[in-house]
mmCIF file of C-alpha atoms in Angstrom:
data_model
loop_
_atom_site.group_PDB
_atom_site.id
_atom_site.type_symbol
_atom_site.label_atom_id
_atom_site.label_comp_id
_atom_site.label_asym_id
_atom_site.label_seq_id
_atom_site.Cartn_x
_atom_site.Cartn_y
_atom_site.Cartn_z
ATOM 1 C CA UNK A 18 -22.590 -18.041 13.294
ATOM 2 C CA UNK A 19 -23.386 -17.327 16.907
ATOM 3 C CA UNK A 20 -19.764 -16.528 17.711
ATOM 4 C CA UNK A 21 -19.644 -14.191 14.720
ATOM 5 C CA UNK A 22 -22.709 -12.348 15.946
ATOM 6 C CA UNK A 23 -21.264 -12.182 19.435
ATOM 7 C CA UNK A 24 -17.957 -10.718 18.319
ATOM 8 C CA UNK A 25 -19.710 -8.310 15.967
ATOM 9 C CA UNK A 26 -21.943 -6.988 18.706
ATOM 10 C CA UNK A 27 -18.938 -6.697 20.999
ATOM 11 C CA UNK A 28 -17.160 -4.738 18.249
ATOM 12 C CA UNK A 29 -20.181 -2.482 17.805
ATOM 13 C CA UNK A 30 -20.228 -1.892 21.557
ATOM 14 C CA UNK A 31 -16.551 -1.039 21.472
ATOM 15 C CA UNK A 32 -17.065 1.513 18.688
ATOM 16 C CA UNK A 33 -20.424 2.915 19.766
ATOM 17 C CA UNK A 34 -19.584 2.887 23.438
ATOM 18 C CA UNK A 35 -16.288 4.773 23.150
ATOM 19 C CA UNK A 36 -17.759 7.977 24.571
ATOM 20 C CA UNK A 37 -19.903 6.420 27.269
ATOM 21 C CA UNK A 38 -17.196 4.119 28.544
ATOM 22 C CA UNK A 39 -14.093 6.152 27.816
ATOM 23 C CA UNK A 40 -13.341 6.331 31.517
ATOM 24 C CA UNK A 41 -13.832 2.592 31.892
ATOM 25 C CA UNK A 42 -11.454 1.797 29.002
ATOM 26 C CA UNK A 43 -8.178 0.752 30.511
ATOM 27 C CA UNK A 44 -5.081 -0.162 28.560
ATOM 28 C CA UNK A 45 -4.996 -3.739 29.794
ATOM 29 C CA UNK A 46 -7.156 -6.806 29.253
ATOM 30 C CA UNK A 47 -10.268 -7.061 27.151
ATOM 31 C CA UNK A 48 -10.731 -3.308 26.777
ATOM 32 C CA UNK A 49 -7.130 -2.855 25.626
ATOM 33 C CA UNK A 50 -7.714 -5.386 22.851
ATOM 34 C CA UNK A 51 -10.921 -3.650 21.807
ATOM 35 C CA UNK A 52 -9.221 -0.252 21.725
ATOM 36 C CA UNK A 53 -6.448 -1.624 19.509
ATOM 37 C CA UNK A 54 -9.054 -2.932 17.060
ATOM 38 C CA UNK A 55 -10.893 0.413 17.042
ATOM 39 C CA UNK A 56 -7.693 2.420 16.491
ATOM 40 C CA UNK A 57 -6.579 0.140 13.665
ATOM 41 C CA UNK A 58 -10.059 0.406 12.084
ATOM 42 C CA UNK A 59 -10.004 4.206 12.184
ATOM 43 C CA UNK A 60 -6.537 4.316 10.657
ATOM 44 C CA UNK A 61 -7.602 1.767 8.025
ATOM 45 C CA UNK A 62 -10.420 4.153 6.976
ATOM 46 C CA UNK A 63 -7.781 6.903 6.514
ATOM 47 C CA UNK A 64 -5.610 4.542 4.468
ATOM 48 C CA UNK A 65 -8.543 3.668 2.200
ATOM 49 C CA UNK A 66 -9.141 7.395 1.597
ATOM 50 C CA UNK A 67 -5.439 7.628 0.730
ATOM 51 C CA UNK A 68 -5.859 4.747 -1.728
ATOM 52 C CA UNK A 69 -8.756 6.683 -3.314
ATOM 53 C CA UNK A 70 -6.452 9.721 -3.637
ATOM 54 C CA UNK A 71 -3.962 7.550 -5.522
ATOM 55 C CA UNK A 72 -6.800 6.136 -7.649
ATOM 56 C CA UNK A 73 -7.672 9.707 -8.742
ATOM 57 C CA UNK A 74 -4.048 10.408 -9.677
ATOM 58 C CA UNK A 75 -3.854 7.028 -11.413
ATOM 59 C CA UNK A 76 -7.044 7.722 -13.415
ATOM 60 C CA UNK A 77 -5.503 11.047 -14.528
ATOM 61 C CA UNK A 78 -2.329 9.248 -15.590
ATOM 62 C CA UNK A 79 -4.252 6.510 -17.436
ATOM 63 C CA UNK A 80 -6.259 9.116 -19.367
ATOM 64 C CA UNK A 81 -3.138 11.104 -20.299
ATOM 65 C CA UNK A 82 -0.745 8.213 -21.119
ATOM 66 C CA UNK A 83 -0.814 8.931 -24.836
ATOM 67 C CA UNK A 84 -0.839 12.745 -24.550
ATOM 68 C CA UNK A 85 2.908 13.033 -25.039
ATOM 69 C CA UNK A 86 2.784 16.246 -27.147
ATOM 70 C CA UNK A 87 5.444 14.798 -29.446
ATOM 71 C CA UNK A 88 7.746 14.236 -26.462
ATOM 72 C CA UNK A 89 9.221 11.000 -25.143
ATOM 73 C CA UNK A 90 6.934 8.071 -24.340
ATOM 74 C CA UNK A 91 7.190 5.757 -21.329
ATOM 75 C CA UNK A 92 8.958 3.110 -23.404
ATOM 76 C CA UNK A 93 11.894 5.467 -24.059
ATOM 77 C CA UNK A 94 12.066 6.765 -20.469
ATOM 78 C CA UNK A 95 11.462 3.828 -18.120
ATOM 79 C CA UNK A 96 14.452 1.739 -17.087
ATOM 80 C CA UNK A 97 13.269 -1.677 -15.874
ATOM 81 C CA UNK A 98 16.389 -2.680 -13.862
ATOM 82 C CA UNK A 99 15.980 0.532 -11.820
ATOM 83 C CA UNK A 100 12.304 -0.217 -11.236
ATOM 84 C CA UNK A 101 13.154 -3.799 -10.218
ATOM 85 C CA UNK A 102 15.659 -2.458 -7.675
ATOM 86 C CA UNK A 103 13.083 -0.010 -6.270
ATOM 87 C CA UNK A 104 10.521 -2.818 -6.029
ATOM 88 C CA UNK A 105 12.977 -5.082 -4.197
ATOM 89 C CA UNK A 106 13.854 -2.291 -1.714
ATOM 90 C CA UNK A 107 10.234 -1.559 -0.877
ATOM 91 C CA UNK A 108 9.175 -5.223 -0.659
ATOM 92 C CA UNK A 109 12.055 -6.109 1.682
ATOM 93 C CA UNK A 110 11.443 -2.995 3.782
ATOM 94 C CA UNK A 111 7.776 -3.944 4.224
ATOM 95 C CA UNK A 112 8.812 -7.406 5.478
ATOM 96 C CA UNK A 113 11.343 -5.858 7.904
ATOM 97 C CA UNK A 114 8.596 -3.510 9.092
ATOM 98 C CA UNK A 115 6.444 -6.534 9.930
ATOM 99 C CA UNK A 116 9.369 -8.185 11.741
ATOM 100 C CA UNK A 117 9.890 -4.952 13.725
ATOM 101 C CA UNK A 118 6.250 -5.182 14.819
ATOM 102 C CA UNK A 119 6.847 -8.762 15.991
ATOM 103 C CA UNK A 120 9.947 -7.625 17.903
ATOM 104 C CA UNK A 121 7.948 -4.874 19.627
ATOM 105 C CA UNK A 122 5.139 -7.274 20.586
ATOM 106 C CA UNK A 123 7.688 -9.697 22.048
ATOM 107 C CA UNK A 124 9.566 -6.787 23.749
ATOM 108 C CA UNK A 125 12.800 -7.794 21.991
ATOM 109 C CA UNK A 126 14.927 -4.649 21.583
ATOM 110 C CA UNK A 127 17.411 -6.174 19.139
ATOM 111 C CA UNK A 128 14.727 -7.458 16.757
ATOM 112 C CA UNK A 129 12.742 -4.199 16.985
ATOM 113 C CA UNK A 130 15.576 -1.694 16.502
ATOM 114 C CA UNK A 131 17.423 -3.898 13.980
ATOM 115 C CA UNK A 132 14.351 -4.433 11.797
ATOM 116 C CA UNK A 133 13.306 -0.769 12.055
ATOM 117 C CA UNK A 134 16.813 0.306 11.004
ATOM 118 C CA UNK A 135 16.699 -2.114 8.054
ATOM 119 C CA UNK A 136 13.265 -0.745 7.096
ATOM 120 C CA UNK A 137 14.643 2.792 7.196
ATOM 121 C CA UNK A 138 17.737 2.010 5.120
ATOM 122 C CA UNK A 139 15.707 0.192 2.439
ATOM 123 C CA UNK A 140 13.055 2.928 2.365
ATOM 124 C CA UNK A 141 15.695 5.652 2.114
ATOM 125 C CA UNK A 142 17.385 3.701 -0.712
ATOM 126 C CA UNK A 143 14.050 3.600 -2.524
ATOM 127 C CA UNK A 144 13.619 7.378 -2.206
ATOM 128 C CA UNK A 145 17.226 7.978 -3.322
ATOM 129 C CA UNK A 146 16.811 5.793 -6.438
ATOM 130 C CA UNK A 147 13.539 7.533 -7.278
ATOM 131 C CA UNK A 148 15.071 11.003 -6.875
ATOM 132 C CA UNK A 149 17.967 9.946 -9.115
ATOM 133 C CA UNK A 150 15.474 8.659 -11.704
ATOM 134 C CA UNK A 151 13.560 11.967 -11.592
ATOM 135 C CA UNK A 152 16.771 14.006 -11.859
ATOM 136 C CA UNK A 153 17.903 11.965 -14.878
ATOM 137 C CA UNK A 154 14.554 12.439 -16.621
ATOM 138 C CA UNK A 155 14.499 16.202 -15.966
ATOM 139 C CA UNK A 156 18.123 16.467 -17.162
ATOM 140 C CA UNK A 157 17.132 14.729 -20.430
ATOM 141 C CA UNK A 158 14.416 17.342 -20.981
ATOM 142 C CA UNK A 159 11.595 14.999 -19.882
ATOM 143 C CA UNK A 160 10.506 17.022 -16.848
ATOM 144 C CA UNK A 161 6.934 17.433 -15.640
ATOM 145 C CA UNK A 162 6.411 20.488 -17.870
ATOM 146 C CA UNK A 163 7.255 18.607 -21.100
ATOM 147 C CA UNK A 164 3.853 16.972 -21.721
ATOM 148 C CA UNK A 165 0.563 16.107 -20.029
ATOM 149 C CA UNK A 166 1.764 12.504 -19.828
ATOM 150 C CA UNK A 167 4.889 13.539 -17.894
ATOM 151 C CA UNK A 168 2.931 15.912 -15.614
ATOM 152 C CA UNK A 169 0.630 13.058 -14.636
ATOM 153 C CA UNK A 170 3.586 10.671 -14.257
ATOM 154 C CA UNK A 171 5.509 12.993 -11.920
ATOM 155 C CA UNK A 172 2.354 13.772 -9.904
ATOM 156 C CA UNK A 173 1.518 10.081 -9.421
ATOM 157 C CA UNK A 174 4.997 8.682 -8.720
ATOM 158 C CA UNK A 175 6.046 11.837 -6.851
ATOM 159 C CA UNK A 176 3.007 11.606 -4.547
ATOM 160 C CA UNK A 177 3.989 8.035 -3.668
ATOM 161 C CA UNK A 178 7.580 9.155 -3.100
ATOM 162 C CA UNK A 179 6.360 11.918 -0.756
ATOM 163 C CA UNK A 180 4.333 9.360 1.192
ATOM 164 C CA UNK A 181 7.406 7.140 1.573
ATOM 165 C CA UNK A 182 9.481 10.137 2.704
ATOM 166 C CA UNK A 183 6.845 11.070 5.304
ATOM 167 C CA UNK A 184 6.776 7.413 6.380
ATOM 168 C CA UNK A 185 10.553 7.530 6.929
ATOM 169 C CA UNK A 186 10.135 10.494 9.309
ATOM 170 C CA UNK A 187 7.355 8.652 11.130
ATOM 171 C CA UNK A 188 9.611 5.567 11.353
ATOM 172 C CA UNK A 189 12.364 7.565 13.076
ATOM 173 C CA UNK A 190 9.767 9.064 15.427
ATOM 174 C CA UNK A 191 8.537 5.589 16.388
ATOM 175 C CA UNK A 192 12.108 4.408 17.092
ATOM 176 C CA UNK A 193 12.636 7.468 19.308
ATOM 177 C CA UNK A 194 9.304 7.023 21.085
ATOM 178 C CA UNK A 195 9.963 3.368 21.902
ATOM 179 C CA UNK A 196 13.454 4.337 23.072
ATOM 180 C CA UNK A 197 12.136 7.140 25.301
ATOM 181 C CA UNK A 198 8.863 5.641 26.548
ATOM 182 C CA UNK A 199 9.243 1.884 26.175
ATOM 183 C CA UNK A 200 6.711 -0.607 24.800
ATOM 184 C CA UNK A 201 3.640 1.110 26.287
ATOM 185 C CA UNK A 202 0.238 0.074 24.892
ATOM 186 C CA UNK A 203 -0.351 3.510 23.318
ATOM 187 C CA UNK A 204 3.098 3.436 21.683
ATOM 188 C CA UNK A 205 2.386 -0.079 20.366
ATOM 189 C CA UNK A 206 -0.883 1.185 18.841
ATOM 190 C CA UNK A 207 1.016 3.985 17.060
ATOM 191 C CA UNK A 208 3.499 1.400 15.835
ATOM 192 C CA UNK A 209 0.592 -0.692 14.520
ATOM 193 C CA UNK A 210 -0.703 2.333 12.577
ATOM 194 C CA UNK A 211 2.774 2.980 11.178
ATOM 195 C CA UNK A 212 3.035 -0.656 10.049
ATOM 196 C CA UNK A 213 -0.368 -0.431 8.336
ATOM 197 C CA UNK A 214 0.778 2.796 6.591
ATOM 198 C CA UNK A 215 4.045 1.267 5.403
ATOM 199 C CA UNK A 216 2.407 -1.951 4.123
ATOM 200 C CA UNK A 217 -0.223 0.116 2.281
ATOM 201 C CA UNK A 218 2.494 2.150 0.541
ATOM 202 C CA UNK A 219 3.938 -1.116 -0.778
ATOM 203 C CA UNK A 220 0.504 -2.206 -2.042
ATOM 204 C CA UNK A 221 0.238 1.109 -3.925
ATOM 205 C CA UNK A 222 3.729 0.562 -5.350
ATOM 206 C CA UNK A 223 2.620 -2.861 -6.685
ATOM 207 C CA UNK A 224 -0.073 -1.080 -8.719
ATOM 208 C CA UNK A 225 2.416 1.585 -9.849
ATOM 209 C CA UNK A 226 5.246 -0.692 -11.013
ATOM 210 C CA UNK A 227 2.819 -3.073 -12.752
ATOM 211 C CA UNK A 228 0.474 -0.630 -14.444
ATOM 212 C CA UNK A 229 2.732 2.419 -14.969
ATOM 213 C CA UNK A 230 6.210 1.019 -15.608
ATOM 214 C CA UNK A 231 5.632 -2.534 -16.902
ATOM 215 C CA UNK A 232 2.561 -1.725 -19.022
ATOM 216 C CA UNK A 233 4.467 1.392 -20.175
ATOM 217 C CA UNK A 234 7.344 -0.624 -21.615
ATOM 218 C CA UNK A 235 5.261 -3.606 -22.807
ATOM 219 C CA UNK A 236 5.325 -3.982 -26.604
ATOM 220 C CA UNK B 1 -23.006 -4.503 30.641
ATOM 221 C CA UNK B 2 -22.766 -8.209 31.208
ATOM 222 C CA UNK B 3 -19.581 -10.109 31.802
ATOM 223 C CA UNK B 4 -19.863 -11.688 28.336
ATOM 224 C CA UNK B 5 -18.928 -8.349 26.780
ATOM 225 C CA UNK B 6 -15.702 -8.197 28.747
ATOM 226 C CA UNK B 7 -14.367 -11.452 27.295
ATOM 227 C CA UNK B 8 -11.377 -10.931 25.016
ATOM 228 C CA UNK B 9 -11.912 -12.064 21.398
ATOM 229 C CA UNK B 10 -10.705 -15.557 20.626
ATOM 230 C CA UNK B 11 -7.138 -15.924 19.509
ATOM 231 C CA UNK B 12 -7.070 -17.697 16.155
ATOM 232 C CA UNK B 13 -3.549 -19.092 16.079
ATOM 233 C CA UNK B 14 -2.722 -16.493 13.419
ATOM 234 C CA UNK B 15 -0.919 -13.693 15.228
ATOM 235 C CA UNK B 16 -2.328 -10.299 14.294
ATOM 236 C CA UNK B 17 -0.222 -7.169 14.819
ATOM 237 C CA UNK B 18 -0.853 -5.734 18.267
ATOM 238 C CA UNK B 19 -1.328 -8.950 20.217
ATOM 239 C CA UNK B 20 1.344 -9.629 22.783
ATOM 240 C CA UNK B 21 3.774 -12.329 21.761
ATOM 241 C CA UNK B 22 5.620 -14.952 23.775
ATOM 242 C CA UNK B 23 9.264 -15.336 22.725
ATOM 243 C CA UNK B 24 8.701 -18.893 21.479
ATOM 244 C CA UNK B 25 6.022 -17.586 19.067
ATOM 245 C CA UNK B 26 8.490 -15.313 17.250
ATOM 246 C CA UNK B 27 9.680 -17.804 14.584
ATOM 247 C CA UNK B 28 6.120 -18.690 13.652
ATOM 248 C CA UNK B 29 5.098 -15.028 13.398
ATOM 249 C CA UNK B 30 8.112 -14.258 11.191
ATOM 250 C CA UNK B 31 7.347 -17.305 9.021
ATOM 251 C CA UNK B 32 4.047 -15.685 7.945
ATOM 252 C CA UNK B 33 5.927 -12.650 6.625
ATOM 253 C CA UNK B 34 8.472 -14.866 4.847
ATOM 254 C CA UNK B 35 5.698 -16.831 3.091
ATOM 255 C CA UNK B 36 4.234 -13.490 1.978
ATOM 256 C CA UNK B 37 7.676 -12.363 0.797
ATOM 257 C CA UNK B 38 8.162 -15.560 -1.240
ATOM 258 C CA UNK B 39 4.744 -15.276 -2.926
ATOM 259 C CA UNK B 40 5.168 -11.546 -3.613
ATOM 260 C CA UNK B 41 8.670 -12.102 -5.063
ATOM 261 C CA UNK B 42 7.365 -14.873 -7.311
ATOM 262 C CA UNK B 43 4.512 -12.715 -8.640
ATOM 263 C CA UNK B 44 6.849 -9.721 -9.127
ATOM 264 C CA UNK B 45 9.352 -11.826 -11.088
ATOM 265 C CA UNK B 46 6.588 -13.225 -13.321
ATOM 266 C CA UNK B 47 5.333 -9.655 -13.957
ATOM 267 C CA UNK B 48 8.782 -8.376 -14.935
ATOM 268 C CA UNK B 49 9.358 -11.464 -17.104
ATOM 269 C CA UNK B 50 6.147 -11.348 -19.133
ATOM 270 C CA UNK B 51 6.394 -7.575 -19.654
ATOM 271 C CA UNK B 52 9.434 -8.116 -21.876
ATOM 272 C CA UNK B 53 8.897 -11.611 -23.239
ATOM 273 C CA UNK B 54 6.935 -12.970 -26.184
ATOM 274 C CA UNK B 55 5.496 -15.736 -24.020
ATOM 275 C CA UNK B 56 2.100 -14.044 -23.703
ATOM 276 C CA UNK B 57 0.026 -12.863 -26.647
ATOM 277 C CA UNK B 58 1.129 -9.224 -26.986
ATOM 278 C CA UNK B 59 -2.242 -7.365 -26.755
ATOM 279 C CA UNK B 60 -3.143 -9.286 -23.596
ATOM 280 C CA UNK B 61 -0.002 -8.275 -21.666
ATOM 281 C CA UNK B 62 -1.645 -5.283 -19.879
ATOM 282 C CA UNK B 63 -4.488 -7.540 -18.718
ATOM 283 C CA UNK B 64 -2.054 -10.244 -17.571
ATOM 284 C CA UNK B 65 -0.052 -7.614 -15.655
ATOM 285 C CA UNK B 66 -3.253 -6.283 -14.047
ATOM 286 C CA UNK B 67 -4.246 -9.779 -12.912
ATOM 287 C CA UNK B 68 -0.767 -10.392 -11.463
ATOM 288 C CA UNK B 69 -0.860 -7.001 -9.685
ATOM 289 C CA UNK B 70 -4.260 -7.753 -8.142
ATOM 290 C CA UNK B 71 -3.005 -11.181 -7.016
ATOM 291 C CA UNK B 72 0.050 -9.595 -5.409
ATOM 292 C CA UNK B 73 -2.089 -6.975 -3.651
ATOM 293 C CA UNK B 74 -4.134 -9.848 -2.245
ATOM 294 C CA UNK B 75 -0.946 -11.517 -0.972
ATOM 295 C CA UNK B 76 0.092 -8.235 0.708
ATOM 296 C CA UNK B 77 -3.351 -7.773 2.284
ATOM 297 C CA UNK B 78 -3.406 -11.274 3.778
ATOM 298 C CA UNK B 79 0.221 -11.815 4.822
ATOM 299 C CA UNK B 80 1.341 -8.254 5.699
ATOM 300 C CA UNK B 81 -1.813 -6.317 6.623
ATOM 301 C CA UNK B 82 -3.607 -9.393 8.061
ATOM 302 C CA UNK B 83 -6.897 -8.434 6.416
ATOM 303 C CA UNK B 84 -8.533 -11.856 6.572
ATOM 304 C CA UNK B 85 -12.051 -13.240 6.656
ATOM 305 C CA UNK B 86 -11.896 -13.689 10.439
ATOM 306 C CA UNK B 87 -14.807 -12.400 12.535
ATOM 307 C CA UNK B 88 -12.803 -9.548 14.100
ATOM 308 C CA UNK B 89 -11.955 -8.321 10.591
ATOM 309 C CA UNK B 90 -15.480 -7.877 9.189
ATOM 310 C CA UNK B 91 -15.441 -4.085 9.553
ATOM 311 C CA UNK B 92 -12.018 -3.803 7.897
ATOM 312 C CA UNK B 93 -13.104 -5.960 4.947
ATOM 313 C CA UNK B 94 -16.340 -3.978 4.480
ATOM 314 C CA UNK B 95 -14.430 -0.678 4.482
ATOM 315 C CA UNK B 96 -11.964 -2.111 1.956
ATOM 316 C CA UNK B 97 -14.800 -3.360 -0.276
ATOM 317 C CA UNK B 98 -16.401 0.084 -0.301
ATOM 318 C CA UNK B 99 -13.028 1.715 -1.011
ATOM 319 C CA UNK B 100 -12.484 -0.653 -3.951
ATOM 320 C CA UNK B 101 -15.935 0.240 -5.341
ATOM 321 C CA UNK B 102 -14.983 3.941 -5.311
ATOM 322 C CA UNK B 103 -11.565 3.184 -6.858
ATOM 323 C CA UNK B 104 -13.163 1.168 -9.678
ATOM 324 C CA UNK B 105 -15.792 3.865 -10.375
ATOM 325 C CA UNK B 106 -13.087 6.534 -10.398
ATOM 326 C CA UNK B 107 -10.601 4.745 -12.669
ATOM 327 C CA UNK B 108 -12.928 3.006 -15.132
ATOM 328 C CA UNK B 109 -15.419 5.898 -15.162
ATOM 329 C CA UNK B 110 -12.647 8.376 -16.057
ATOM 330 C CA UNK B 111 -11.227 6.111 -18.755
ATOM 331 C CA UNK B 112 -14.678 5.431 -20.230
ATOM 332 C CA UNK B 113 -15.716 9.087 -20.403
ATOM 333 C CA UNK B 114 -12.375 10.350 -21.698
ATOM 334 C CA UNK B 115 -12.155 7.646 -24.391
ATOM 335 C CA UNK B 116 -15.593 8.634 -25.648
ATOM 336 C CA UNK B 117 -14.582 12.302 -25.664
ATOM 337 C CA UNK B 118 -11.444 11.457 -27.642
ATOM 338 C CA UNK B 119 -13.552 9.587 -30.199
ATOM 339 C CA UNK B 120 -16.381 12.082 -30.530
ATOM 340 C CA UNK B 121 -14.827 15.522 -30.181
ATOM 341 C CA UNK B 122 -13.069 17.027 -33.173
ATOM 342 C CA UNK B 123 -9.346 17.710 -32.666
ATOM 343 C CA UNK B 124 -8.466 21.370 -32.100
ATOM 344 C CA UNK B 125 -6.504 21.615 -35.381
ATOM 345 C CA UNK B 126 -9.587 20.604 -37.401
ATOM 346 C CA UNK B 127 -11.729 23.237 -35.640
ATOM 347 C CA UNK B 128 -9.105 25.890 -36.435
ATOM 348 C CA UNK B 129 -9.064 24.835 -40.105
ATOM 349 C CA UNK B 130 -12.849 25.019 -40.357
ATOM 350 C CA UNK B 131 -12.910 28.532 -38.919
ATOM 351 C CA UNK B 132 -10.645 29.863 -41.627
#
């Protein structure tokens, strides 16, 4: 218990004392560790607000699932092999993203760049499959303007797809920054935030493939 | 400021993202992600299997899928995001708990209210008929 209290008070000092001791905060040693924890905490708060955004879109979708206006239902539209492929791409890319983080911490160029490239390829494959799925649905007359159900579906899945696309741009930026500036502590903190972002997108996808696609096709 | 405040937090064997790594620690760090991958793959395969099978009582399939999804999110949180019950993670866990409260209120509150509206409000066609 006493160690818990000690670490907690140290954490509170690190957060509360950011202004007072900003000059004293160096990148190395104990203060560097504290700064990493504070940065990750701040970014985690942003990610939770992002999760709440997805919860709002998901609530809209859940309310409108049966409002198909005589149009196609999820069961007729969703193709499970495609969804399985998308899930595999995103799950593998999240693992490669973690391995890239390990490579950066160990200052191993080959692990870092290789795993980041694999993350990018798998993420880009995910976006390509999703775009193809959307194009097929719109071509079949099941676009977002067909029914309230489809509007909510495109808003929810499309918002996730936009997040993944933005994440891909961020991924390329992080590769370029490490290439240009090396494994500096501030670059490693940005990389940590990117990894948190990418892992969170996969958590959101777990909710989407389970509760949108699989529940949608369940008998 | 005493010297006690300058001590780095204890390392817990588990390697969190951001700590510096020695090269001989790499296989162990990667192993954590591979365990997470194996568990997540298992849960995903079970989800895809029961969605189409007759193994589970049909009306309970959405609930079974929800439980599997929540389990898989837990696996992702622990093995990929390293949100654990460790002392340096208390703030992260509290923020997550509050976020989950808001998510639950948002999703179940919306469904509850809209289901009641669907039950209690007359469909538009009936209102049009009555006005004739």
